[in-house]
C-alpha positions as MATLAB code, in Angstrom:
seq = 'MDELHLLRATRNTTGTVPPAVLAAGREKLMQRTAEEDPAREPAPVLHPRRPWRRALLASAAAAALVAALVAVDVVGSDERPGATAEAAEVLNAAAAATITSSDPVLAPGQYLLVDTDMVGTTSTVTPEGQEFSWLTRRDHQVYIPADRTGEWVWIREPSKPVQFFDEGSRQEAERVGAGSSDSGDVSLAPRGEFGGSTQHVLNDMPLQEAVEGAPRDPRQLLDLLYEGNAGGGQTPHEEAFERIAETLGTGAIPADLRAALYRAAALIPGVSVVDREAALDGRTGISLGIGSPEQGFRSEIIIDPQTGLMIGERTVLLEDGKIFPAGTALGWSAVTTSVVDSAP';
ca = [
      -2.301   -9.782   13.802;
      -5.846   -8.376   14.096;
      -4.716   -5.231   12.273;
      -3.689   -7.126    9.161;
      -5.444   -5.925    6.006;
      -2.991   -7.512    3.540;
      -1.352   -4.218    2.740;
      -2.206   -2.658    6.046;
      -0.482   -4.655    8.796;
       1.378   -2.460   11.228;
       4.330   -4.799   11.702;
       7.378   -4.143    9.564;
      11.136   -4.176    9.674;
      11.674   -0.618   10.801;
      11.802    1.099   14.221;
       9.758    3.819   15.975;
      11.009    7.373   16.315;
      10.474    8.918   19.779;
       7.425   11.226   20.077;
       9.626   14.274   20.555;
      11.233   13.605   17.209;
       7.869   12.963   15.574;
       6.653   16.354   16.678;
       9.607   18.067   15.068;
       8.388   17.569   11.492;
       7.367   15.196    8.708;
      10.842   14.022    7.808;
      11.341   12.967   11.394;
       8.469   10.559   10.944;
      10.146    8.576    8.182;
      11.566    6.263   10.832;
      11.717    2.601   11.667;
       8.807    1.292   13.729;
      10.333   -1.428   15.896;
      11.896    0.003   19.035;
      14.221   -2.864   19.769;
      16.559   -3.949   16.982;
      16.336   -2.044   13.666;
      17.406   -5.183   11.843;
      14.851   -7.396   13.618;
      12.666   -9.461   11.270;
       8.912   -9.410   11.922;
       6.675  -12.387   12.356;
       5.401  -13.543    8.965;
       2.701  -11.191    7.726;
       1.433  -11.239    4.138;
       1.793   -7.875    2.424;
       2.664   -5.741    5.467;
       1.257   -2.236    5.509;
       3.702    0.172    4.012;
       6.091    1.525    6.676;
       6.295    4.852    4.832;
       2.489    5.090    5.006;
       2.466    4.492    8.761;
       5.004    7.264    9.252;
       3.032    9.668    7.100;
      -0.133    8.935    9.042;
       1.681    9.749   12.261;
       2.864   12.950   10.633;
      -0.679   13.930    9.797;
      -1.816   13.265   13.345;
       1.039   15.280   14.798;
       0.149   18.185   12.586;
      -3.521   18.120   13.668;
      -4.711   18.253   10.100;
      -8.138   19.223    8.840;
     -10.965   16.723    9.060;
     -12.215   16.874    5.483;
     -11.107   17.594    1.946;
     -12.736   20.092   -0.378;
     -15.287   18.220   -2.472;
     -15.819   19.010   -6.133;
     -17.676   18.115   -9.286;
     -19.374   14.769   -8.748;
     -22.234   14.195   -6.304;
     -22.950   10.756   -4.908;
     -26.393    9.245   -4.579;
     -26.869   10.637   -1.070;
     -25.749   14.124   -2.071;
     -22.292   13.518   -0.624;
     -19.843   15.036   -3.117;
     -17.434   12.656   -4.760;
     -14.335   12.592   -6.933;
     -13.720   15.134   -9.662;
     -15.612   14.547  -12.897;
     -12.378   13.586  -14.670;
     -11.417   11.075  -11.973;
     -14.911    9.597  -11.871;
     -14.805    9.098  -15.640;
     -11.453    7.289  -15.403;
     -12.566    5.108  -12.497;
     -15.891    4.154  -14.049;
     -14.136    3.344  -17.331;
     -11.644    1.173  -15.413;
     -14.570   -0.605  -13.765;
     -16.059   -1.362  -17.174;
     -12.690   -2.521  -18.534;
     -11.982   -4.825  -15.618;
     -15.316   -6.581  -16.086;
     -14.475   -7.348  -19.733;
     -10.949   -8.559  -18.809;
     -11.129  -12.214  -17.868;
      -9.850  -13.260  -14.468;
      -7.203  -15.989  -14.663;
      -8.632  -19.479  -14.399;
      -6.545  -21.893  -12.355;
      -6.565  -25.621  -12.967;
      -6.148  -27.960   -9.972;
      -2.543  -27.801   -8.796;
      -1.851  -24.402  -10.338;
      -1.106  -21.179   -8.467;
      -1.897  -17.516   -8.860;
       1.456  -15.764   -8.546;
       1.190  -12.251   -7.130;
       4.537  -10.532   -7.645;
       4.968   -7.258   -5.747;
       7.893   -4.894   -6.234;
       8.080   -2.578   -3.226;
      10.140    0.459   -2.246;
       9.872    2.406    1.004;
      11.805    4.671    3.295;
      14.324    3.472    5.851;
      15.484    5.951    8.481;
      17.674    6.028   11.549;
      18.070    8.539   14.355;
      21.333    8.574   16.309;
      21.401    9.139   20.077;
      22.578   12.673   19.265;
      19.442   13.274   17.201;
      21.026   13.070   13.745;
      18.626   11.730   11.136;
      19.440    9.718    8.038;
      17.000    8.393    5.439;
      17.119    6.523    2.157;
      14.898    4.409   -0.055;
      14.987    0.635    0.333;
      13.618   -2.035   -1.979;
      12.202   -5.353   -0.887;
      10.208   -7.379   -3.381;
       8.071  -10.372   -2.568;
       5.985  -13.063   -4.232;
       2.880  -14.837   -3.020;
       1.741  -18.143   -4.535;
      -1.990  -18.678   -4.021;
      -3.181  -22.241   -4.784;
      -6.221  -22.922   -6.970;
      -7.800  -24.360   -3.847;
      -7.393  -21.407   -1.522;
      -7.736  -23.668    1.509;
      -4.418  -25.227    0.472;
      -0.902  -24.119    1.332;
       0.153  -20.618    0.290;
       3.802  -19.684   -0.213;
       5.196  -16.230    0.576;
       8.753  -15.369   -0.516;
      10.377  -12.165    0.687;
      13.511  -11.216   -1.199;
      16.484   -9.574    0.509;
      16.092   -5.848    1.092;
      18.631   -3.430   -0.319;
      19.139    0.362   -0.414;
      18.275    1.744   -3.853;
      18.432    5.545   -3.614;
      20.182    8.134   -1.461;
      19.626   11.880   -1.358;
      22.661   12.880    0.701;
      26.099   11.475    1.411;
      25.513   11.226    5.149;
      22.644    8.780    4.656;
      24.751    6.710    2.273;
      27.502    6.453    4.865;
      24.991    5.603    7.583;
      23.509    2.798    5.482;
      27.001    1.396    5.004;
      27.718    1.739    8.710;
      24.628   -0.209    9.784;
      25.106   -2.699    6.961;
      21.665   -2.105    5.468;
      20.640   -5.193    3.544;
      23.991   -6.959    4.015;
      22.735   -9.588    6.486;
      19.252   -9.912    5.024;
      18.995  -13.182    3.138;
      15.250  -13.132    2.574;
      12.877  -15.826    3.728;
      10.089  -18.219    2.733;
       6.867  -18.713    4.692;
       4.244  -21.425    4.196;
       0.711  -21.288    5.546;
      -2.563  -23.095    4.838;
      -5.322  -20.746    3.639;
      -2.763  -17.931    3.615;
      -2.872  -17.649    7.400;
       0.655  -16.336    7.781;
       1.564  -15.761   11.409;
      -1.444  -17.821   12.463;
      -4.077  -15.317   11.385;
      -6.293  -15.002    8.366;
      -5.769  -12.071    6.015;
      -8.083   -9.086    6.094;
      -9.066   -6.498    3.497;
     -11.546   -3.659    3.240;
     -12.771   -2.935    6.766;
     -11.126   -5.864    8.584;
     -13.003   -8.430    6.492;
     -11.305  -11.807    5.922;
     -10.076  -12.025    2.339;
     -12.149  -15.016    1.279;
     -15.234  -13.586    2.960;
     -14.709  -10.352    1.022;
     -14.193  -12.226   -2.243;
     -17.439  -14.125   -1.731;
     -19.673  -11.668    0.089;
     -18.475   -8.049    0.066;
     -21.076   -5.655   -1.377;
     -20.840   -5.116   -5.102;
     -22.966   -1.989   -4.865;
     -20.475    0.942   -4.842;
     -22.309    2.998   -2.225;
     -22.736    0.042    0.125;
     -19.106   -0.871   -0.373;
     -17.974    2.670    0.398;
     -20.150    2.747    3.518;
     -18.402   -0.448    4.620;
     -15.031    1.218    4.069;
     -16.057    4.189    6.188;
     -17.281    2.003    9.083;
     -14.901    2.054   12.017;
     -12.642    4.439   10.110;
     -10.764    6.357   12.794;
      -8.507    8.029   10.261;
      -5.305    7.968   12.344;
      -4.594   11.564   11.370;
      -6.141   11.176    7.917;
      -9.588   12.155    6.763;
     -12.066    9.277    6.432;
     -11.965    9.830    2.669;
      -8.204    9.334    2.492;
      -8.414    6.240    4.660;
     -11.151    4.760    2.468;
      -9.102    5.480   -0.661;
      -6.063    3.749    0.819;
      -8.112    0.730    1.858;
      -9.288    0.432   -1.725;
      -5.712    0.684   -3.006;
      -4.412   -1.856   -0.539;
      -7.245   -4.288   -1.221;
      -6.640   -4.088   -4.967;
      -2.925   -4.490   -4.284;
      -3.432   -8.020   -3.001;
      -3.817   -9.182   -6.588;
      -6.447  -11.639   -5.363;
      -9.644   -9.641   -5.922;
     -12.098  -10.873   -8.605;
     -13.199   -8.623  -11.436;
     -16.681   -7.817  -10.139;
     -15.321   -6.668   -6.778;
     -12.492   -4.725   -8.452;
     -15.100   -2.920  -10.530;
     -17.136   -2.106   -7.418;
     -14.035   -0.753   -5.687;
     -13.284    1.565   -8.610;
     -16.855    2.837   -8.627;
     -16.699    3.317   -4.862;
     -13.495    5.352   -5.278;
     -15.381    7.585   -7.733;
     -17.672    8.548   -4.848;
     -14.845    9.659   -2.536;
     -14.439   13.431   -2.136;
     -11.025   14.772   -3.115;
      -9.984   12.028   -5.536;
      -8.588   13.500   -8.757;
      -6.482   12.563  -11.782;
      -2.809   13.290  -11.083;
      -1.082   12.085  -14.261;
      -2.413   10.392  -17.390;
       1.068    9.077  -18.246;
       2.272    7.901  -14.853;
       5.236    5.500  -14.947;
       5.694    2.892  -12.236;
       8.277    0.121  -12.353;
       8.443    0.127  -16.132;
       4.701    0.333  -16.778;
       2.530    3.329  -17.592;
      -1.037    4.109  -16.549;
      -3.339    6.794  -15.217;
      -2.594    7.980  -11.688;
      -5.407    9.038   -9.380;
      -4.696   10.501   -5.973;
      -5.987   12.113   -2.831;
      -4.165   14.513   -0.545;
      -3.439   18.193   -0.007;
      -0.496   20.562    0.477;
      -1.466   20.884    4.143;
      -0.853   17.176    4.620;
       2.430   17.225    2.778;
       1.881   13.996    0.823;
      -0.476   12.445   -1.682;
      -1.653    8.843   -1.939;
      -2.031    7.529   -5.488;
      -3.181    4.466   -7.366;
      -2.093    3.850  -10.963;
      -4.500    2.038  -13.262;
      -3.982    0.430  -16.651;
      -6.870    1.987  -18.624;
      -6.903   -0.873  -21.150;
      -7.415   -3.719  -18.676;
      -8.699   -1.881  -15.609;
      -6.021   -3.577  -13.517;
      -4.232   -1.574  -10.848;
      -0.552   -1.333  -11.716;
       0.364   -0.212   -8.220;
       0.243    2.546   -5.625;
       2.601    5.184   -4.309;
       2.943    7.941   -1.719;
       4.419   11.193   -3.031;
       5.929   14.017   -0.963;
       4.433   17.384   -1.902;
       6.973   19.690   -0.273;
      10.705   19.672    0.334;
      11.779   17.916    3.491;
      15.035   17.828    5.363;
      16.313   14.955    3.227;
      13.735   14.141    0.571;
      12.850   16.740   -2.092;
       9.281   17.475   -3.153;
       8.023   14.965   -5.702;
       9.854   12.017   -4.144;
       7.860    8.788   -4.082;
       8.543    7.915   -0.453;
       6.998    4.527   -1.010;
       5.539    2.575   -3.898;
       4.507   -0.911   -4.857;
       3.820   -2.425   -8.267;
       1.793   -5.611   -8.624;
       1.668   -8.187  -11.415;
      -0.252  -11.468  -11.446;
       0.203  -14.628  -13.491;
      -0.714  -18.309  -13.431;
       2.048  -20.820  -12.734;
       2.098  -24.598  -12.510;
       4.036  -24.911   -9.277;
       5.321  -23.030   -6.220;
       8.881  -23.098   -4.838;
];
């Protein structure tokens, strides 16, 4: 589980599409990542990296995409261009808002409940090469004790298909019984070490180490995000942006580090405002994203401008595919946090 970054682990419940299929096009990369049994459950991993994101990264690599985005408007302290002026204004305002919004204070015995609603793509490829895809929802909750060295509880709810774009995929989901045998599960782990490994955020930094010692200077923090950033078919800027989104998505990051992450995002070339009235899972905020038509998808984070909290993240298809139309959110997650007196 060395690759675990809370929202970045590579294990998931889906299976890998053969390389020949991957090379055929983006839609062919919306596949399950486990080669054995498509219904096989993974070892417990807190906040697995989005399967739709993994597929899109493979798509970018297969397409041999460009190594950098066009940079505009805002120049960082080392003359490296950053986000657009509009995006930088939103991100810096969110940083200021999150500092003034109090972090929840837990009394002994209480828990921070991080509730994540998640939707992603599920795909199958028949031996004859027929492809079917649909959107699947699987929500989960993590209970983090006031004493973070104590026992954490992770509940994964049953997965279920939630949206189809063609009748063939609907029939295929019924044929394979998607979600019908999935009863969900509960995992317990001291210090949140699900699967026997500590959680990692940012650039493979253990969560608690990041909470206590990650740089609060935006430029230093961004440099940390770029370190060891191989891209995997993405530009380093896109990878850094996603690491920020996934770190914020843990729901366990204190206000001063959240503010530093927003200010670091303002220094990333290619980040821009996508929608000032972006709706996600019943909430509305400002969406900021990075991507290009050449890549075929855009990664976004959605921020509540009043509190500076990240509502969630999503990956949006920019062009029509074989099954999914342009504008489809191939994957999204929405995060809410609250304080509770007990865990299940």
